[in-house]
Amino acid sequence: MSDRQFGLVLALPAIISLVLVVGIPGIQTLIYSFQRVPLSDDPATFVGTDNYGKVLGDESFVESLVVTLQYTAGYVLLATVLGLLFALLLDQPLRGRGIARALLIIPWATPVIIAGVMWKWLIDPQVGGLNAVLFEIGVIEDYKPFLADREWALVFTILAAAWHQASFSALLFLASLQTLPNEIVEAAKVDGATAWQRFRGVVFPWIRPMLLVVVVINVIYGVLQFDTVWVMTQGGPGDATTLLPILLYRQLFIFSDIGAGSALAVMLGVVAVLVSSIALILLGRDDPLQA
Amino acid sequence: MASRTLSRPVLRKRAVTALLYAALVLFAVWVLFPFWFLVNSSFMTPAEAVAVPPHWIPEEPTLGNYSAILAGQVAPGGAQVGLRVLTALGESFAVGILTVVANLALGGTAAYSMSRFRFRGSRLSYFSVLFARLVPPIAIVAAFFVALRDLGLINSRYGLVVVYISFTLPITILVLKNYFDGLPRELDEAALVDGASRLQALWYVIRPIARPGFIAAACLVFLESWGEFFYALTLTNQLTIPPVLAGFRGFFQFNWTTLAAATVLAVVPPVLLALVFQRYVVRGLAQGVAK
């Protein structure tokens, strides 16, 4: 067997697997999006672009799109900025830094769904502590069922997801910061640069490729967020937290409309792939770790 | 006064250091505070858990919530809750381990091939892995749902493992390819010169040296699998632990404290895994996700 054949044989099982569990389901979903799919084994019928028209024409779609954009904006901002601040803090030569870095990994290792359960618990007026704390320091006058309020529900479903994701961002920023050669920072110090000047002139340019990676990942996770919302509010109160993935779930599994659900899924998938492809092109050959 | 004798730069530096430590404390609160009331409640009786204002520490600590789950008992006030949680934790372990094993076998060989050999379609293979990495799981759920339903594999452990390969295998391949790329080719060549076959070189020379890469990939895949919620919700009948936790609803129909204990039991394995293998995981994360 030649090297070429050997390489192909080694790669083939994985490639076939990916075709079976990503390629074919992807194409099948695309096909469903142009069909009416019955609940039984009866054959599906082609309906052209009816499913897309149905999804886009539904007024709950527009509402959901607006909520999703609000959610994503808050989520990306919080997860990215907090992540950057955590990384900069844990890059300082402080005592206890080792323990703090171990702490940093905990929210990331906590599954998003569990972060949702925990935050729901934390802000609950019956069993949680946040109400008690806010009450004691005088921020609120009475215990509040936060998730029953449209705006607070959005805020806290964002916070729960961002609590997990800020750690993820920080881990990546920290990895990038650790490849920044110390001599460059020291040289800037010797030249009399202030901390802010060092950040703007040296640190920030260094981590910019990683910033792009983190923002893109966070945008995609924001647009596709399902777990915290499902466990905390199920999309409510009303439709206040009905993100597009919640709408997708309803189409597929509540209304059992495989066609319309697939149309929405295809649109979400295309957006996700496009956003990350554009980022990959923008990034070019820049290595975010510069190692 | 001592402060008079200190120069302004020294004072400034001390103030900055104090601020940094204050930030470090705030960071620790951000990470740990959401856990507090959950862990707290898990050691309480149902009556104490709903006390207003909440108790910061259990006054009558009890292990009853944990023993009810671990003994698979029917918890007071909730039908079969303990048994369901215990079974689901077991299934989560089974699905996680099977997914890891499949990933290492399929991904290990493919990553080695993509790192070392050029063959017809090798670039295409690599790009298909990158593309598969970008396809969001939620976008192809409809096809999985219909296929598993028609095959009678809804709620099947093995069905779920196959589905989980779709989003874990690209991660494994990217992490391992990156690791193999860092190992000198001379290693393989020396083994070949010594009379080993290419397969023997991979198994006896590369596999032991690449252990950190395999550990990183295995941890990442286990964490992804353990916390996966959307597929587990839609393709099984609360088979693994995430949908069981999310399914605890109508909180007053059972006791809250069992949910608290169940959530703690569900969050300990991934956090422990991430902490024990912190170095490997962070490296794998940075190199597999960001590159």
XYZ file of C-alpha atoms in Angstrom:
582
model
C 0.000 0.000 0.000
C 1.376 3.394 -0.895
C 1.498 6.298 1.545
C -1.370 7.918 -0.349
C -3.573 4.862 -0.054
C -2.646 4.405 3.612
C -3.588 8.012 4.373
C -6.919 7.607 2.624
C -7.730 4.367 4.458
C -6.955 6.001 7.815
C -9.135 9.028 7.114
C -12.009 7.196 5.459
C -13.929 5.917 8.532
C -14.161 9.415 9.998
C -15.068 11.011 6.657
C -17.791 8.436 6.023
C -19.090 9.002 9.569
C -19.259 12.753 9.023
C -21.064 12.279 5.713
C -23.577 10.018 7.485
C -24.206 12.158 10.576
C -23.693 15.688 9.218
C -23.819 15.631 5.422
C -26.897 13.500 4.883
C -28.932 14.978 7.773
C -28.038 18.432 6.440
C -29.213 17.603 2.937
C -32.279 15.813 4.291
C -33.243 18.871 6.346
C -32.803 21.032 3.250
C -35.147 18.689 1.349
C -37.713 18.690 4.181
C -37.741 22.465 4.063
C -39.369 22.242 0.612
C -41.825 19.506 1.598
C -44.924 18.803 3.611
C -43.832 15.920 5.844
C -46.664 13.794 7.265
C -46.458 12.353 10.779
C -46.802 8.776 9.505
C -44.535 6.929 7.063
C -46.582 8.333 4.154
C -44.433 9.905 1.438
C -43.728 13.624 1.730
C -44.988 15.993 -0.961
C -43.080 18.908 -2.460
C -44.618 22.298 -1.722
C -41.967 24.608 -3.210
C -41.041 27.511 -0.964
C -44.320 27.416 0.987
C -42.551 26.536 4.245
C -40.224 29.519 3.961
C -43.196 31.771 3.210
C -45.012 30.343 6.207
C -42.103 30.951 8.581
C -41.209 34.423 7.284
C -44.845 35.508 6.999
C -45.670 34.590 10.573
C -45.681 37.651 12.809
C -44.229 35.615 15.679
C -41.113 35.224 13.497
C -40.494 38.962 13.360
C -41.054 39.302 17.114
C -38.743 36.386 17.755
C -36.087 37.838 15.445
C -36.140 41.100 17.404
C -35.879 39.259 20.742
C -33.054 37.096 19.361
C -31.107 40.175 18.245
C -31.583 41.837 21.642
C -30.565 38.653 23.397
C -27.510 38.183 21.182
C -26.373 41.785 21.611
C -26.524 41.550 25.411
C -24.989 38.102 25.483
C -22.067 38.897 23.172
C -21.312 42.140 24.990
C -21.368 40.553 28.465
C -19.611 37.306 27.582
C -16.864 39.065 25.615
C -16.189 42.094 27.826
C -16.321 40.139 31.098
C -14.149 37.453 29.517
C -11.564 40.036 28.480
C -11.573 41.648 31.938
C -11.192 38.260 33.657
C -8.316 37.321 31.356
C -6.499 40.622 31.918
C -6.986 40.269 35.681
C -5.758 36.675 35.816
C -2.748 37.601 33.670
C -1.474 39.886 36.458
C 1.157 38.510 38.844
C -1.207 38.297 41.838
C -1.095 35.968 44.802
C -3.762 33.290 44.471
C -3.676 33.492 40.693
C -3.404 29.713 40.387
C -6.574 29.198 42.421
C -8.323 31.943 40.483
C -7.457 30.256 37.188
C -8.899 27.014 38.516
C -12.032 28.966 39.491
C -12.185 30.396 35.978
C -12.650 26.967 34.452
C -15.652 26.101 36.677
C -18.398 28.136 34.936
C -17.190 26.879 31.556
C -17.205 23.253 32.762
C -20.706 23.763 34.149
C -23.105 22.755 31.365
C -25.205 25.659 30.062
C -28.389 23.844 31.011
C -27.170 23.558 34.613
C -26.173 27.224 34.618
C -29.826 27.859 33.739
C -31.084 25.702 36.628
C -28.684 27.431 39.019
C -29.612 30.963 38.013
C -33.282 30.109 38.111
C -32.671 28.884 41.641
C -30.598 31.938 42.588
C -33.200 34.493 41.500
C -36.239 32.579 42.701
C -38.154 34.555 45.364
C -38.857 31.361 47.353
C -35.581 29.471 47.564
C -32.954 31.779 46.046
C -30.655 34.296 47.677
C -30.484 37.148 45.182
C -33.769 38.675 46.343
C -32.602 38.564 49.955
C -29.298 40.254 49.081
C -30.934 42.973 46.965
C -33.569 43.500 49.644
C -31.003 43.841 52.418
C -28.905 46.419 50.557
C -32.062 48.309 49.644
C -32.070 47.853 45.867
C -35.551 46.342 45.878
C -38.466 47.023 48.222
C -40.010 43.601 47.956
C -39.020 40.103 46.834
C -39.498 39.973 43.067
C -40.373 37.002 40.879
C -37.910 38.208 38.228
C -38.820 35.629 35.602
C -42.450 36.750 35.600
C -41.349 40.149 34.294
C -40.725 40.466 30.537
C -37.585 42.567 30.747
C -36.029 40.883 33.771
C -36.649 37.485 32.198
C -34.587 38.530 29.172
C -31.861 40.020 31.377
C -31.511 36.921 33.544
C -31.624 34.375 30.723
C -28.785 36.409 29.176
C -26.880 36.558 32.470
C -27.114 32.804 33.068
C -25.764 31.977 29.610
C -23.113 34.722 29.775
C -21.969 33.443 33.179
C -20.929 30.227 31.432
C -19.638 31.862 28.273
C -17.554 34.637 29.894
C -15.298 31.892 31.254
C -14.942 30.385 27.806
C -13.977 33.776 26.356
C -11.539 34.389 29.220
C -9.826 31.015 28.731
C -9.207 31.842 25.069
C -8.060 35.426 25.797
C -5.740 34.131 28.504
C -4.231 31.581 26.107
C -3.554 34.425 23.684
C -2.127 36.733 26.375
C 0.243 34.014 27.523
C 1.893 33.906 24.095
C 2.640 37.651 24.268
C 6.421 37.903 24.782
C 7.222 39.564 28.091
C 10.054 41.619 26.568
C 7.605 43.649 24.466
C 5.569 44.676 27.524
C 8.733 45.379 29.521
C 10.163 47.490 26.704
C 6.974 49.563 26.646
C 7.250 50.011 30.421
C 10.857 51.174 30.125
C 9.743 53.688 27.507
C 7.365 55.077 30.109
C 4.072 53.877 28.620
C 1.132 53.982 31.049
C -0.955 50.871 31.656
C -3.651 52.162 29.300
C -1.061 52.976 26.601
C 0.453 49.516 26.974
C -2.996 47.974 26.596
C -3.856 50.038 23.507
C -0.468 49.861 21.856
C 0.762 46.371 22.685
C -1.729 44.052 24.361
C -4.838 44.842 22.355
C -3.236 44.491 18.890
C -1.784 41.186 20.031
C -5.110 39.691 21.080
C -7.159 41.201 18.246
C -7.238 38.027 16.126
C -8.440 36.101 19.186
C -11.022 38.807 19.880
C -12.474 38.216 16.429
C -12.628 34.451 17.056
C -14.304 34.935 20.441
C -16.840 37.469 19.158
C -17.810 35.243 16.238
C -18.237 32.180 18.463
C -20.257 34.231 20.952
C -22.492 35.686 18.215
C -23.274 32.181 16.967
C -23.906 30.824 20.465
C -26.114 33.825 21.162
C -28.246 33.419 18.052
C -28.537 29.668 18.711
C -29.097 29.894 22.473
C -31.758 27.486 23.673
C -30.752 25.837 26.956
C -30.964 28.628 29.546
C -34.150 30.046 28.051
C -35.822 26.666 27.914
C -35.087 25.795 31.510
C -35.711 29.271 32.956
C -38.709 30.644 31.058
C -39.647 28.304 28.177
C -39.811 31.439 26.045
C -42.062 33.396 28.377
C -43.529 35.345 29.975
C -45.685 35.749 26.893
C -43.170 35.677 24.069
C -40.629 37.853 25.886
C -37.801 35.320 25.602
C -38.960 33.324 22.575
C -35.674 33.156 20.695
C -35.566 31.682 17.184
C -34.374 28.270 18.456
C -37.419 28.161 20.794
C -39.619 28.954 17.795
C -37.860 26.163 15.902
C -38.557 23.734 18.754
C -42.239 24.682 18.730
C -42.554 24.224 14.958
C -40.931 20.795 15.050
C -42.090 19.274 18.301
C -45.241 21.124 19.401
C -46.891 21.772 16.019
C -45.140 18.731 14.485
C -44.527 20.801 11.332
C -41.302 19.203 10.064
C -41.396 21.274 6.848
C -41.679 24.719 8.465
C -39.286 23.728 11.259
C -36.724 22.606 8.676
C -37.085 25.867 6.752
C -36.291 27.809 9.921
C -33.442 25.383 10.710
C -31.928 25.868 7.249
C -32.026 29.636 7.654
C -30.361 29.455 11.091
C -27.764 27.006 9.785
C -26.906 29.160 6.766
C -26.517 32.248 8.962
C -24.226 30.370 11.367
C -22.045 28.927 8.595
C -21.890 32.271 6.741
C -20.909 34.260 9.837
C -18.093 31.878 10.706
C -16.891 31.589 7.100
C -16.664 35.367 6.783
C -14.698 35.428 10.029
C -12.338 32.724 8.760
C -11.697 34.782 5.619
C -11.217 38.012 7.604
C -8.802 36.186 9.857
C -6.866 35.021 6.795
C -3.651 33.444 7.888
C -3.553 35.301 11.190
C -3.045 32.755 13.912
C -5.055 33.796 16.976
C -2.471 32.177 19.220
C 0.495 33.566 17.254
C 2.516 30.638 18.531
C 2.432 59.259 59.476
C 3.788 56.470 57.355
C 1.945 57.497 54.236
C 3.706 60.875 54.182
C 7.062 59.221 53.786
C 5.884 57.228 50.748
C 6.334 58.734 47.323
C 3.332 59.174 45.054
C 4.271 56.396 42.581
C 4.549 53.897 45.438
C 1.163 54.929 46.814
C -0.338 54.653 43.343
C 1.095 51.218 42.906
C -0.329 50.079 46.239
C -3.739 51.468 45.355
C -3.671 49.617 42.021
C -2.667 46.385 43.743
C -5.480 46.773 46.274
C -7.949 47.352 43.414
C -6.708 44.257 41.610
C -7.230 42.117 44.697
C -10.688 43.587 45.171
C -11.437 42.645 41.550
C -10.157 39.146 42.262
C -12.614 38.821 45.164
C -15.488 40.064 42.969
C -14.479 37.525 40.349
C -14.618 34.709 42.924
C -18.081 35.875 44.006
C -19.271 35.898 40.379
C -18.102 32.302 39.936
C -19.226 30.866 43.266
C -22.321 32.835 44.303
C -24.701 31.096 41.848
C -23.615 27.766 43.329
C -24.191 28.835 46.901
C -27.946 28.571 47.287
C -28.167 25.472 45.163
C -25.591 23.597 47.241
C -27.082 25.128 50.388
C -30.605 23.941 49.579
C -29.382 20.466 48.696
C -28.504 19.967 52.379
C -31.832 21.307 53.655
C -35.220 19.870 54.405
C -37.931 21.057 51.997
C -39.457 23.210 54.743
C -36.193 24.999 55.502
C -35.427 25.614 51.816
C -38.421 27.937 51.432
C -37.765 29.941 54.600
C -37.942 33.723 54.165
C -35.452 35.274 54.518
C -33.358 32.362 53.206
C -30.847 30.697 55.494
C -27.269 31.194 54.338
C -26.278 27.935 55.971
C -28.596 24.990 56.734
C -29.699 25.090 60.352
C -30.557 21.413 60.379
C -28.255 19.985 57.709
C -29.457 16.742 56.160
C -28.058 14.284 53.652
C -31.574 13.031 52.984
C -31.784 14.528 49.473
C -28.589 12.814 48.382
C -29.341 9.487 50.029
C -32.795 9.470 48.404
C -31.170 9.819 44.968
C -28.205 7.540 45.500
C -30.400 4.823 46.986
C -32.753 5.269 44.061
C -35.564 5.898 46.482
C -38.875 7.555 45.978
C -38.257 11.000 47.417
C -40.789 12.372 49.845
C -43.411 14.226 47.860
C -42.077 13.201 44.452
C -42.807 10.000 42.622
C -39.722 7.990 41.693
C -37.612 11.129 41.486
C -34.558 9.499 43.064
C -34.587 6.500 40.786
C -35.006 8.620 37.645
C -32.073 10.836 38.567
C -29.812 7.894 39.350
C -30.691 6.106 36.101
C -30.173 9.287 34.082
C -26.761 9.926 35.656
C -25.769 6.385 34.668
C -26.996 6.926 31.104
C -25.091 10.219 30.898
C -21.905 8.390 31.857
C -22.583 5.600 29.347
C -23.347 8.006 26.486
C -20.323 10.151 27.371
C -17.883 7.244 27.509
C -19.174 5.605 24.330
C -19.002 8.943 22.509
C -15.415 9.458 23.706
C -14.315 5.968 22.604
C -15.882 6.347 19.163
C -14.301 9.792 18.810
C -10.794 8.693 19.738
C -10.899 5.710 17.360
C -12.403 7.554 14.385
C -10.806 10.922 15.073
C -7.371 9.624 16.076
C -6.772 7.816 12.812
C -8.261 10.593 10.665
C -6.268 13.316 12.444
C -3.041 11.337 12.023
C -3.778 10.875 8.346
C -4.515 14.576 7.841
C -1.364 15.528 9.712
C 0.989 13.187 7.824
C -0.322 12.075 4.447
C -1.387 13.740 1.216
C -3.845 11.819 -0.905
C -6.445 12.524 -3.530
C -9.094 14.469 -1.643
C -7.042 15.086 1.500
C -7.636 18.840 1.345
C -11.322 18.235 0.697
C -11.438 15.911 3.723
C -9.922 18.575 5.930
C -12.326 21.237 4.685
C -15.272 18.918 5.194
C -14.202 18.560 8.839
C -14.014 22.354 9.184
C -17.417 22.669 7.531
C -18.946 19.998 9.784
C -17.580 21.969 12.755
C -19.620 24.987 11.613
C -22.970 23.233 11.146
C -25.018 23.962 14.272
C -26.656 20.859 15.840
C -30.028 22.590 16.067
C -30.059 23.040 12.273
C -30.155 19.305 11.503
C -32.320 17.972 14.336
C -35.354 17.421 12.074
C -33.525 14.811 9.994
C -32.258 12.996 13.096
C -35.724 13.020 14.627
C -37.438 11.512 11.577
C -34.656 8.969 10.994
C -34.522 7.776 14.614
C -38.323 7.654 14.784
C -38.544 5.536 11.636
C -35.755 3.255 12.892
C -37.412 2.905 16.299
C -34.337 4.431 17.946
C -35.987 7.318 19.797
C -34.807 7.137 23.426
C -31.911 4.831 22.499
C -28.515 5.248 24.128
C -26.762 4.156 20.916
C -28.909 6.377 18.744
C -27.874 9.334 20.895
C -24.178 8.374 20.655
C -24.369 8.319 16.844
C -26.015 11.747 16.874
C -23.404 13.111 19.304
C -20.617 12.062 16.935
C -21.922 14.715 14.526
C -20.760 17.647 16.655
C -17.919 16.004 18.628
C -15.925 14.303 15.867
C -14.870 17.555 14.149
C -13.576 18.861 17.506
C -11.600 15.662 18.119
C -10.046 15.721 14.663
C -9.049 19.387 14.906
C -7.559 19.021 18.418
C -5.629 15.858 17.529
C -4.447 17.042 14.114
C -3.086 20.112 15.826
C -1.296 17.926 18.351
C 0.143 15.561 15.726
C 1.349 18.554 13.701
C 3.502 19.493 16.693
C 5.205 16.091 16.815
C 8.328 15.782 14.656
C 8.012 13.552 11.595
C 11.387 12.051 12.476
C 9.588 9.992 15.138
C 7.481 8.146 12.567
C 10.419 7.838 10.186
C 12.724 6.379 12.832
C 10.114 3.743 13.647
C 9.758 2.866 9.961
C 13.522 2.558 9.584
C 13.521 0.197 12.561
C 11.196 -2.059 10.597
C 7.816 -1.099 12.035
C 4.829 -0.900 9.717
C 3.049 2.464 9.392
C 0.229 1.154 11.592
C 2.732 -0.027 14.215
C 4.463 3.359 14.115
C 1.111 5.028 14.834
C 0.141 2.616 17.610
C 3.454 2.051 19.390
C 5.267 5.343 18.811
C 2.805 8.160 18.165
C -0.121 7.048 20.364
C 1.899 7.013 23.651
C 3.618 10.327 22.872
C 0.350 11.973 21.872
C -1.337 11.067 25.163
C -1.820 14.701 26.259
C -3.634 15.363 22.969
C -5.871 12.338 23.464
C -6.620 13.377 27.060
C -7.552 16.885 25.907
C -9.816 15.576 23.146
C -11.420 12.997 25.451
C -12.165 15.622 28.112
C -13.635 18.105 25.630
C -15.837 15.432 24.067
C -17.015 14.106 27.433
C -17.880 17.630 28.606
C -19.806 18.353 25.385
C -21.662 15.074 25.653
C -22.432 15.405 29.372
C -23.967 18.855 29.015
C -25.770 18.360 25.699
C -29.417 19.264 26.164
C -31.217 19.942 22.876
C -30.806 16.514 21.265
C -31.374 14.744 24.593
C -34.620 16.698 24.990
C -35.933 16.065 21.496
C -34.576 12.611 20.637
C -35.049 10.829 23.973
C -37.613 10.579 26.704
C -35.414 12.175 29.397
C -32.743 9.507 28.953
C -29.739 11.511 30.223
C -29.504 13.931 33.147
C -29.910 17.340 31.389
C -33.536 16.813 30.273
C -34.368 15.234 33.650
C -33.180 18.390 35.440
C -35.044 20.609 32.992
C -38.136 18.448 33.412
C -38.414 19.193 37.117
C -41.212 21.669 36.688
C -44.236 22.677 38.649
C -41.808 22.849 41.538
C -44.458 22.440 44.200
C -45.493 19.003 43.038
C -42.318 17.572 44.501
C -39.706 18.937 46.794
C -37.203 21.469 45.599
C -34.381 20.092 47.605
C -34.226 16.879 45.589
C -33.735 18.964 42.436
C -30.942 20.861 44.198
C -29.163 17.630 45.124
C -29.704 16.178 41.635
C -28.239 19.321 40.058
C -25.212 19.203 42.350
C -24.651 15.538 41.447
C -24.888 16.462 37.747
C -22.413 19.332 37.945
C -19.722 17.582 39.996
C -18.455 15.153 37.274
C -17.765 17.759 34.543
C -16.271 20.298 36.958
C -14.056 17.662 38.567
C -12.916 16.407 35.160
C -12.076 19.921 33.983
C -10.182 20.739 37.186
C -8.163 17.504 37.229
C -7.162 17.822 33.571
C -7.115 21.635 33.566
C -3.815 21.989 31.681
C -4.786 19.560 28.926
C -8.313 20.895 28.581
C -7.311 24.548 28.324
C -4.635 23.747 25.764
C -7.002 21.626 23.731
C -9.673 24.290 23.934
C -7.372 27.052 22.739
C -5.850 25.027 19.936
C -8.843 23.030 18.796
C -11.516 25.696 19.033
C -9.642 28.825 18.125
C -7.552 27.517 15.245
